[in-house]
mmCIF file of C-alpha atoms and ligand atoms in Angstrom:
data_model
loop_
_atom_site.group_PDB
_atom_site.id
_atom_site.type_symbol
_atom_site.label_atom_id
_atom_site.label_comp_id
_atom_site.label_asym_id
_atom_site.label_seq_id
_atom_site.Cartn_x
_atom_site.Cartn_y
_atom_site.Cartn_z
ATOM 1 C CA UNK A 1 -18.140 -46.591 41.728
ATOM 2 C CA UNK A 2 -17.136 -44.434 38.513
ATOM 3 C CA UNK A 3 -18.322 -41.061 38.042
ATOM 4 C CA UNK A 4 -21.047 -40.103 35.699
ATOM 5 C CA UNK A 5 -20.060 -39.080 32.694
ATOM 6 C CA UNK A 6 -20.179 -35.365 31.314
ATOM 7 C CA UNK A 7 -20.683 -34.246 28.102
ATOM 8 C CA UNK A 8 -20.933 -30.464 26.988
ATOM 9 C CA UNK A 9 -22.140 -29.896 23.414
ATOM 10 C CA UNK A 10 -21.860 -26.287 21.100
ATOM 11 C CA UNK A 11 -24.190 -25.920 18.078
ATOM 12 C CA UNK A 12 -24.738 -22.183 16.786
ATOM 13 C CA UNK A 13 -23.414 -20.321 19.781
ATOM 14 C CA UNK A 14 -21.149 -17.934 20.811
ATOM 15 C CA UNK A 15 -19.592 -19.902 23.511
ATOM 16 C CA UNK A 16 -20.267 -17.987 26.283
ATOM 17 C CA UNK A 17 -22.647 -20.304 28.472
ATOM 18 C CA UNK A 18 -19.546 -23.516 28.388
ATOM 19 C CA UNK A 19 -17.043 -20.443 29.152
ATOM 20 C CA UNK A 20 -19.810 -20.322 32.608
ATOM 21 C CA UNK A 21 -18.736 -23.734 33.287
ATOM 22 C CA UNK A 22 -14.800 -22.550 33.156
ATOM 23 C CA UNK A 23 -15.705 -19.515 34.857
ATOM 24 C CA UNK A 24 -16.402 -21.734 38.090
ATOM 25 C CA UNK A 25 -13.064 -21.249 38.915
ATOM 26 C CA UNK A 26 -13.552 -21.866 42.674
ATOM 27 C CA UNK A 27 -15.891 -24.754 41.974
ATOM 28 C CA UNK A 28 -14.378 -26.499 39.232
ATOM 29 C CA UNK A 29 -12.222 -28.993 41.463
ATOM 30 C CA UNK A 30 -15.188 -29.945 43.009
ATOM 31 C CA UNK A 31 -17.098 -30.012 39.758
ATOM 32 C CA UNK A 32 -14.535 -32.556 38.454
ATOM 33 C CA UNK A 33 -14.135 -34.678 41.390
ATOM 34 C CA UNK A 34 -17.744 -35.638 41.358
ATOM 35 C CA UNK A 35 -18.629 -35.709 37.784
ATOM 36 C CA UNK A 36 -16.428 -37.231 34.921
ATOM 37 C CA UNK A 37 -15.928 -34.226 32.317
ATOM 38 C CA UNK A 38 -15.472 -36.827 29.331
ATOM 39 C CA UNK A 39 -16.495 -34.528 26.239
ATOM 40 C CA UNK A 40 -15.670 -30.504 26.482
ATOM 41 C CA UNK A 41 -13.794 -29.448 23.558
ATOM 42 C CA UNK A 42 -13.598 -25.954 24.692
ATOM 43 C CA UNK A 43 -11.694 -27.503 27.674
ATOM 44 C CA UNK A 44 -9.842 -30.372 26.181
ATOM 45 C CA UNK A 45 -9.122 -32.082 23.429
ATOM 46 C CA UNK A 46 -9.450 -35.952 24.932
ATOM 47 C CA UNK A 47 -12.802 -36.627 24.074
ATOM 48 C CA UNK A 48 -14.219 -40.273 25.838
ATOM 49 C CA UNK A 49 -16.793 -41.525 24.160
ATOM 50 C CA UNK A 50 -20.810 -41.727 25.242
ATOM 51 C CA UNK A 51 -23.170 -43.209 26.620
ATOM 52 C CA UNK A 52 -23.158 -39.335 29.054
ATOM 53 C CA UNK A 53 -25.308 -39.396 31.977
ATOM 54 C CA UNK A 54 -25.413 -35.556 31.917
ATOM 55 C CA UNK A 55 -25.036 -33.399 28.572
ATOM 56 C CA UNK A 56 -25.013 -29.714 28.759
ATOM 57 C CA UNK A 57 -25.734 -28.551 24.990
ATOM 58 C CA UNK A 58 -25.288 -24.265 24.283
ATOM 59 C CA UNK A 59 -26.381 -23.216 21.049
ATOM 60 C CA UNK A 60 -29.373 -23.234 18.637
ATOM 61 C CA UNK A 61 -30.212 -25.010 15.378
ATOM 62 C CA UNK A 62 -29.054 -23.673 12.276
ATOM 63 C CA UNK A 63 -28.210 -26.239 9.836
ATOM 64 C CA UNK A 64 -29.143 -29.213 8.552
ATOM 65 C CA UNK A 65 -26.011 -31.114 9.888
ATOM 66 C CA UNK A 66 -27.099 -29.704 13.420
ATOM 67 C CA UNK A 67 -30.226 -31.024 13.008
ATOM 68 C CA UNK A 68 -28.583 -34.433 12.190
ATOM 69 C CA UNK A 69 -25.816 -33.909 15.141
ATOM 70 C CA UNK A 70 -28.555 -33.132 18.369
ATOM 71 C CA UNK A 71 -30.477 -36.593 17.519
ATOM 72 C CA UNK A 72 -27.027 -38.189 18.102
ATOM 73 C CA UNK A 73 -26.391 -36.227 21.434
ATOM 74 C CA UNK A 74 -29.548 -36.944 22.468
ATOM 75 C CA UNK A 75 -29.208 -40.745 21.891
ATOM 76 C CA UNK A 76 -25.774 -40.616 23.825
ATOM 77 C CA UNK A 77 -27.475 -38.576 26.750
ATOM 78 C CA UNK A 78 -29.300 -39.773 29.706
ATOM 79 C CA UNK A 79 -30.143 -36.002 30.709
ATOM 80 C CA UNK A 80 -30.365 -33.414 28.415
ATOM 81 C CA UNK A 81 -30.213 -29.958 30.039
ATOM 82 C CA UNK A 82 -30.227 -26.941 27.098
ATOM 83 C CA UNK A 83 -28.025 -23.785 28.123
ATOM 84 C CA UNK A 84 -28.723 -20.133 27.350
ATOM 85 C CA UNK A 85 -30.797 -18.381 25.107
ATOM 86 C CA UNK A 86 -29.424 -19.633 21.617
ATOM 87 C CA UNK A 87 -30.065 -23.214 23.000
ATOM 88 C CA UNK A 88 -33.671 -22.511 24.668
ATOM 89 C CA UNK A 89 -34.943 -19.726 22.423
ATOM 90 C CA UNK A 90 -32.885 -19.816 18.888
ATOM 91 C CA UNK A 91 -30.809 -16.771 20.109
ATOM 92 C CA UNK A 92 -29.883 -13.403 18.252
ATOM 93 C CA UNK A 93 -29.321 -15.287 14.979
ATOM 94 C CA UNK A 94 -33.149 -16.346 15.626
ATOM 95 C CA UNK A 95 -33.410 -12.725 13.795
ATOM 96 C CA UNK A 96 -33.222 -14.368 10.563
ATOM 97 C CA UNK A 97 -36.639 -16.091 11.589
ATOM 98 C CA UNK A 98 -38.758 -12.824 10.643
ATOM 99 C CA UNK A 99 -36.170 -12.353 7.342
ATOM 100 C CA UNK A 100 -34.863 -13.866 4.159
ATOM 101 C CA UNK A 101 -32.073 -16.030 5.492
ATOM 102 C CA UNK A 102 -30.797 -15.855 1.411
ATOM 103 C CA UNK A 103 -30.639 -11.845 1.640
ATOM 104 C CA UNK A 104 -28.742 -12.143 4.764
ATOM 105 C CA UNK A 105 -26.521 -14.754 3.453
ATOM 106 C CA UNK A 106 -25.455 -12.374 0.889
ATOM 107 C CA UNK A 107 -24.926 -9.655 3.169
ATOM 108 C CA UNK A 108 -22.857 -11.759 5.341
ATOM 109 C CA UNK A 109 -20.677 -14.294 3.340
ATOM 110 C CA UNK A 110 -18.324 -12.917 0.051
ATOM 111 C CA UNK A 111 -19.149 -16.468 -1.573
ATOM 112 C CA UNK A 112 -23.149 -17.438 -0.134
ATOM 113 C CA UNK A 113 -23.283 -20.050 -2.353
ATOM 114 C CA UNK A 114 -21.297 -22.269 -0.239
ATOM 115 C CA UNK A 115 -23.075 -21.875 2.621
ATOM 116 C CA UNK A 116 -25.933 -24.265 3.799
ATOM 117 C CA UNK A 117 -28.141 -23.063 5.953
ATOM 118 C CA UNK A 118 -31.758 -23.421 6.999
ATOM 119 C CA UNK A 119 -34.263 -20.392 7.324
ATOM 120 C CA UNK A 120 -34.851 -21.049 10.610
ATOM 121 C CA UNK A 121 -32.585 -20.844 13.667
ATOM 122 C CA UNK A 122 -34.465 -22.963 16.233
ATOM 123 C CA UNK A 123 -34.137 -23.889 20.202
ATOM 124 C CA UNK A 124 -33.006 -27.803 21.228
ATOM 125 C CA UNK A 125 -36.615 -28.337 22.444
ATOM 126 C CA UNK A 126 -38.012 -28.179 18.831
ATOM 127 C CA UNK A 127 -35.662 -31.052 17.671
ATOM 128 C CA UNK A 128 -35.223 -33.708 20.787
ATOM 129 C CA UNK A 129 -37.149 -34.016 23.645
ATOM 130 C CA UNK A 130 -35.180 -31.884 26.664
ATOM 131 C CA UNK A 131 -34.943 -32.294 30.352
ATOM 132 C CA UNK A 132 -34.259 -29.039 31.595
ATOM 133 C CA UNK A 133 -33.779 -25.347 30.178
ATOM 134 C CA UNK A 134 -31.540 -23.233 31.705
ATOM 135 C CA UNK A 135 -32.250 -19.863 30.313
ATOM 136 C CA UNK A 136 -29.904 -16.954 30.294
ATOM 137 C CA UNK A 137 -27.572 -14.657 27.998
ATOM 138 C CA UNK A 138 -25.334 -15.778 29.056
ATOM 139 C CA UNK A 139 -26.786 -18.363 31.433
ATOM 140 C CA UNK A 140 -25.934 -18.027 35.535
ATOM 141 C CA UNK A 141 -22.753 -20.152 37.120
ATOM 142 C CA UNK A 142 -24.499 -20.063 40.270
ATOM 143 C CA UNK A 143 -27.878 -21.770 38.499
ATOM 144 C CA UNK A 144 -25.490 -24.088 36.155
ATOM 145 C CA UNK A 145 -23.893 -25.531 39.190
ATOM 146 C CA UNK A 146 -27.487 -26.282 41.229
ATOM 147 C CA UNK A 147 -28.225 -27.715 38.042
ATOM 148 C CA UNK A 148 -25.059 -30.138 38.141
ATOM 149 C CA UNK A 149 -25.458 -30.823 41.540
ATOM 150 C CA UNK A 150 -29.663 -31.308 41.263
ATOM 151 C CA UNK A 151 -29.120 -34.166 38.499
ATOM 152 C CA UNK A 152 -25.962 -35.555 40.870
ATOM 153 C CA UNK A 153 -28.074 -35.319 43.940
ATOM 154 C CA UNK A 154 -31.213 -37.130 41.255
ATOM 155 C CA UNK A 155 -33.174 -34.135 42.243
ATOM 156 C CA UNK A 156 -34.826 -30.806 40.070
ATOM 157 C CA UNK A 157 -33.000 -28.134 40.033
ATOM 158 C CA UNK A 158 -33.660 -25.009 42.207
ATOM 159 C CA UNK A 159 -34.078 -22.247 39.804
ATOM 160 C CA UNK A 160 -36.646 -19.370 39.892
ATOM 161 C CA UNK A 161 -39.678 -19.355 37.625
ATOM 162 C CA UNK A 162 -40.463 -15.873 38.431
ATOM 163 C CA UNK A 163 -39.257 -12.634 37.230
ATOM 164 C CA UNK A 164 -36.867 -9.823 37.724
ATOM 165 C CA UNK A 165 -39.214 -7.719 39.487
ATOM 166 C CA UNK A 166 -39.001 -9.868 42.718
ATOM 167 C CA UNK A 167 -35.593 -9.747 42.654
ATOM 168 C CA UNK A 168 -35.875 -5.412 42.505
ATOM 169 C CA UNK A 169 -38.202 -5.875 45.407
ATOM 170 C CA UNK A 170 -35.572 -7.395 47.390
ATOM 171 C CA UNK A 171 -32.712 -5.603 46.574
ATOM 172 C CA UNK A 172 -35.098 -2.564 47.484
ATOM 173 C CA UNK A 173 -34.738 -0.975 43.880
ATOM 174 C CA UNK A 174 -36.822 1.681 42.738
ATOM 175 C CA UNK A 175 -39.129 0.901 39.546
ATOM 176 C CA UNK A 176 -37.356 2.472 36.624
ATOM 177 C CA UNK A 177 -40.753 1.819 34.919
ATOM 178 C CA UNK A 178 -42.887 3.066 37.974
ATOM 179 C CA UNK A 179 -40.882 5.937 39.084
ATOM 180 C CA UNK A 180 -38.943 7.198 35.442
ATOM 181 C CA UNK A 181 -40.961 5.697 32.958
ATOM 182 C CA UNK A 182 -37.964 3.807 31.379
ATOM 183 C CA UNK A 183 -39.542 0.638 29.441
ATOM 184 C CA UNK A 184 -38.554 -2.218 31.166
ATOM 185 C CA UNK A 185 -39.185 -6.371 30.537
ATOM 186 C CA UNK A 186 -38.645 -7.142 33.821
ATOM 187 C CA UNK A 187 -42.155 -8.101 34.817
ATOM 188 C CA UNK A 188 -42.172 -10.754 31.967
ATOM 189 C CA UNK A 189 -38.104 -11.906 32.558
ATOM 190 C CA UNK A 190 -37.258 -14.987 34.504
ATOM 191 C CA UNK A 191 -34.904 -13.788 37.492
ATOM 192 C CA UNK A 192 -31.254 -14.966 37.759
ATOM 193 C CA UNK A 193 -28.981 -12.814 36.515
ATOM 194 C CA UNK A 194 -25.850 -11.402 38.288
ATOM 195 C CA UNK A 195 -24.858 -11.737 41.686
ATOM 196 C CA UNK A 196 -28.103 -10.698 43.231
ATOM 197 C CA UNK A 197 -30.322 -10.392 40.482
ATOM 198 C CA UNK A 198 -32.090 -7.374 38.624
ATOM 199 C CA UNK A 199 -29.179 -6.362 37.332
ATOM 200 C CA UNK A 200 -29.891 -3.557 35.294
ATOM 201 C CA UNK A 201 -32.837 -2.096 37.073
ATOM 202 C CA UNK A 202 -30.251 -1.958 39.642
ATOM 203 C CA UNK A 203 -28.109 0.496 37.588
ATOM 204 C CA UNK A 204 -30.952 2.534 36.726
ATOM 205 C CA UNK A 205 -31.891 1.073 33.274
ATOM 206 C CA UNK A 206 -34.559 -1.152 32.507
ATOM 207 C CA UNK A 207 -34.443 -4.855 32.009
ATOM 208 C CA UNK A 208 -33.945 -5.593 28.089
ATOM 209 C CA UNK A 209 -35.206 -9.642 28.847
ATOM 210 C CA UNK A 210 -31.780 -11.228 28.585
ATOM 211 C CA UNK A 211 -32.911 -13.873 31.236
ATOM 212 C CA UNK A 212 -36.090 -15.024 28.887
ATOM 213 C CA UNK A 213 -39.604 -15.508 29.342
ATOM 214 C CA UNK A 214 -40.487 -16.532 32.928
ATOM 215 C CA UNK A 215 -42.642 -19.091 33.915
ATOM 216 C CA UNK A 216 -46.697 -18.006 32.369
ATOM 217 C CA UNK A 217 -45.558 -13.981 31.890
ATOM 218 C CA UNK A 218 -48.657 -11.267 31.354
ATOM 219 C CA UNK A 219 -47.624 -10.113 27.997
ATOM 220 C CA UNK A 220 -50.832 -7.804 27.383
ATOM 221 C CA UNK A 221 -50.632 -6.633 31.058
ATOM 222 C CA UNK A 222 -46.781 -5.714 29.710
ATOM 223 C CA UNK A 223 -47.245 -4.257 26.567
ATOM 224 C CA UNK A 224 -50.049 -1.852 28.243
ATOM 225 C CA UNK A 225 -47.848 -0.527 30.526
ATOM 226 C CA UNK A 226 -45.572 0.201 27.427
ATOM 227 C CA UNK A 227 -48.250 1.934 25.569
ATOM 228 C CA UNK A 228 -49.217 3.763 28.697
ATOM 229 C CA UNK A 229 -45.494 5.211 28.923
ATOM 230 C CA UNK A 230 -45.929 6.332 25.307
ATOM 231 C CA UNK A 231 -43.650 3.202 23.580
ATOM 232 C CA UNK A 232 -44.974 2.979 20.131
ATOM 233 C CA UNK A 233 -46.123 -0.613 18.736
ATOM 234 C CA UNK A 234 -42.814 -0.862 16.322
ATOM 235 C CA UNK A 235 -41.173 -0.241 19.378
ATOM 236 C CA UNK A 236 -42.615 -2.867 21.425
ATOM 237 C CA UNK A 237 -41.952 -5.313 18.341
ATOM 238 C CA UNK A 238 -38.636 -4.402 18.203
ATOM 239 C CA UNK A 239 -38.013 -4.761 21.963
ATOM 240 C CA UNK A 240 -38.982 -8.310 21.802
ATOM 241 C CA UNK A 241 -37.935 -9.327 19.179
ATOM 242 C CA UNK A 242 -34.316 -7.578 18.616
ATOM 243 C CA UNK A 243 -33.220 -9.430 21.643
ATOM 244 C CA UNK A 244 -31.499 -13.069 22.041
ATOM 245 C CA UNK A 245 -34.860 -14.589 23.462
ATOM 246 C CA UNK A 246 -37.064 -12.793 20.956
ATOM 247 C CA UNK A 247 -37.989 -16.255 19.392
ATOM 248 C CA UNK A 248 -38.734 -17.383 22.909
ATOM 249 C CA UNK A 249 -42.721 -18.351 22.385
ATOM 250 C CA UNK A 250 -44.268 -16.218 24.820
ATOM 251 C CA UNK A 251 -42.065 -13.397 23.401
ATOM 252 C CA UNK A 252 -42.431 -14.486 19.550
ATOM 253 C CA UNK A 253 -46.311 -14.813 19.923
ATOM 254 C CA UNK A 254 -46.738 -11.258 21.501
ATOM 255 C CA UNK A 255 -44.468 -9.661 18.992
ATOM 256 C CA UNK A 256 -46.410 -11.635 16.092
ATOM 257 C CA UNK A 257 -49.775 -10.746 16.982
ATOM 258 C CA UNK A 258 -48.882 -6.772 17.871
ATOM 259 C CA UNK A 259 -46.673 -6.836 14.039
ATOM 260 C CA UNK A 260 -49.676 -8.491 12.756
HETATM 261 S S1 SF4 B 1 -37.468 -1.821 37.400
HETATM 262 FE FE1 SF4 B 1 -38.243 -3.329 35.945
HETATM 263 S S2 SF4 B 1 -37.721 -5.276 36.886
HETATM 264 FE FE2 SF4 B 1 -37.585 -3.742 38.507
HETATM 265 S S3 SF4 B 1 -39.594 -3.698 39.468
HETATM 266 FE FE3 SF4 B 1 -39.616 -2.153 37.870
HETATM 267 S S4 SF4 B 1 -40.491 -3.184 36.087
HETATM 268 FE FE4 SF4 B 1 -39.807 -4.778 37.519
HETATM 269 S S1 SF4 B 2 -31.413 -7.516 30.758
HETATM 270 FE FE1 SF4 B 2 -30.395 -6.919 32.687
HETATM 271 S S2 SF4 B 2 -31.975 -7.079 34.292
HETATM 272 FE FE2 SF4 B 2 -32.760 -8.124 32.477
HETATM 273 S S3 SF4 B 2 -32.276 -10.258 32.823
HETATM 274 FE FE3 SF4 B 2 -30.599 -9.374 31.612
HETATM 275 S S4 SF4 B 2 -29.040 -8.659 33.064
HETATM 276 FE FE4 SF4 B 2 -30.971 -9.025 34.195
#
């Protein structure tokens, strides 16, 4: 029986979430001996054409030609599975989304007026319909390869809905918020990162929401507990939106309506 095909797919990205795949240096064998990896052009340059029973696509929407280019992946794909927070939430260029994409154009490029862009930098989701979001900045090998091996095994994936603070209760960290007042996301931030999870906490500094929204996060709840530690409201704007999920919804909408 032949292997399913892979496909992995970059729009506005920095190319960190494929480099995850590569990064599975222990796994990658096995990775390739159950799955055919037929399109990966930060891995190789032999490119086998679709129908792909899995893509993985990293990056966000920023152009009208990208716009144009995820309909095609999407017709080409069987399963659709968005990685990282450019792909799922628009990403640190979702900055512009708040701005005058022409002013920053002009910062930016020494000749602007070849440059087509759209004002908006916008997550997969808003453009095709998507199967599974793997969130992260960049996004976990550990939860990537569940995710291969959920679709091989024709299963969901195994990956957390809930946030970083269950992860600090396990590793038996003490609340940077709780115990030093240091403003932290990490009641609103899906778990996932690092090793063991709650990475930062873990060194003492507070979750800055890297992971994303988790699954239905108490924004008032959080941005009380900010107030109550003295965070002023342009702060608490700036925390969630200066971030690469700040045009995340659950994010966007509490940083809208505070700004408002
Ligand atoms: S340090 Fe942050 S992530 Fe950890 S328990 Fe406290 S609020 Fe939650
Ligand atoms: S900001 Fe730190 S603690 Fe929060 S999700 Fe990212 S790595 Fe984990």
């Amino acid at each position: 029986m032949s292997k399913p095909k892979l496909g992995v797919f970059k729009f506005a990205s920095c190319d960190g979430c494929q480099l995850s795949l590569l990064d599975c240096e222990d796994e990658l064998l096995d990775v390739a001996g159950a799955i055919h990896i037929a399109n990966f052009l930060e891995a190789s340059r032999e490119v086998v054409e679709g129908p792909y029973q899995l893509s993985l696509v990293e990056g966000s929407v920023t152009t009208p030609h990208d716009a144009e280019r995820i309909r095609e992946v999407r017709r080409e794909s069987e399963f659709l599975v968005t990685i990282g927070a450019c792909a799922t939430a628009g990403g640190i260029q979702a900055l512009r989304n708040w701005a005058d994409v022409e002013e920053y154009t002009e910062y930016v490029y020494a000749h602007p007026e070849y440059i087509s862009t759209l004002d908006r930098s916008t997550p997969i989701k808003n453009h095709v319909q998507v199967d599974f979001e793997l969130r992260g900045c960049p996004i976990s090998k550990r939860q990537l390869l569940e995710t291969v091996n959920a679709f091989l095994n024709g299963r969901r994936p195994n990956v957390p809905g809930y946030s970083v603070c269950v992860e600090c209760k396990r590793r038996g960290n003490v609340c940077v918020m709780v115990a030093h007042g240091t403003p932290c996301l990490g009641p609103v931030t899906q778990a996932g990162c690092g090793d063991h999870g709650a990475l930062c906490p873990s060194y003492n500094r507070g979750c800055y929401g890297c992971f994303g929204p988790m699954e239905s996060p108490n924004m008032t709840s959080l941005e009380q507990w900010w107030r109550s530690l003295g965070v002023p409201e342009r702060d608490i704007v700036n925390a969630l939106r200066a971030s690469f999920n700040g045009y995340a919804e659950p994010f966007r909408e509490a940083s809208d309506a505070i700004a408002k």
